Coordinates of C-alpha atoms in Angstrom, one line a residue:
X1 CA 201.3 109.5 164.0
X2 CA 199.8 106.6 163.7
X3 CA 195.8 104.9 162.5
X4 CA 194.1 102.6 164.5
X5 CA 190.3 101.8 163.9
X6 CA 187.5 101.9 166.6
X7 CA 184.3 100.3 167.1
X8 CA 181.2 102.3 166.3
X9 CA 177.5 100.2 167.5
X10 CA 175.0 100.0 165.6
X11 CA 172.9 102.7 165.9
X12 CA 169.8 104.9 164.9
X13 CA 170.6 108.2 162.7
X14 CA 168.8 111.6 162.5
X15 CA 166.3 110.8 160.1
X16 CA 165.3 107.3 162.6
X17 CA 167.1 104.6 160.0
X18 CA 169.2 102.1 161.6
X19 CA 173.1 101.9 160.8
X20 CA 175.0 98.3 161.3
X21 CA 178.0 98.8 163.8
X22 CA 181.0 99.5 161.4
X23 CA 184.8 100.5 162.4
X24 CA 186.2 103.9 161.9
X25 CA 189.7 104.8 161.1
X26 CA 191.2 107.2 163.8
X27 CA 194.6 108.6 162.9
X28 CA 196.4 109.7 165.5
X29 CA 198.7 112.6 166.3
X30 CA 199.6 113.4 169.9
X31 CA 200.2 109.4 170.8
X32 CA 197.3 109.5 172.9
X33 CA 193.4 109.3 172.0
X34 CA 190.6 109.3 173.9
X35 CA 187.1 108.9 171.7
X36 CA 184.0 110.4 173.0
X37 CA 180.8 109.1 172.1
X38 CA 178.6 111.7 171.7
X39 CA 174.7 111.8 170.1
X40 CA 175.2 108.7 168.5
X41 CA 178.7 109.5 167.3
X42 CA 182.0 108.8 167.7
X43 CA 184.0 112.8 168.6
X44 CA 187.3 113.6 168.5

């Protein structure tokens, strides 16, 4: 198990307002991670 962080772009929410690109913390169990970005959001 380990925590690594990905990037997440800036982007538009729901309600329209804009969000800054910001890093995540992903922690991770199997040893291998594939993210998905889905809707505007970053899916395990």
């Amino acid at each position: 198990m380990y925590t690594h962080h990905v990037w997440v772009p800036g982007h538009y929410d729901p309600n329209g307002y804009w969000v800054e690109g910001y890093y995540v913390p992903l922690t991770v169990y199997t040893g291998y991670y594939q993210p998905i970005w889905i809707s505007g959001y970053w899916d395990p």
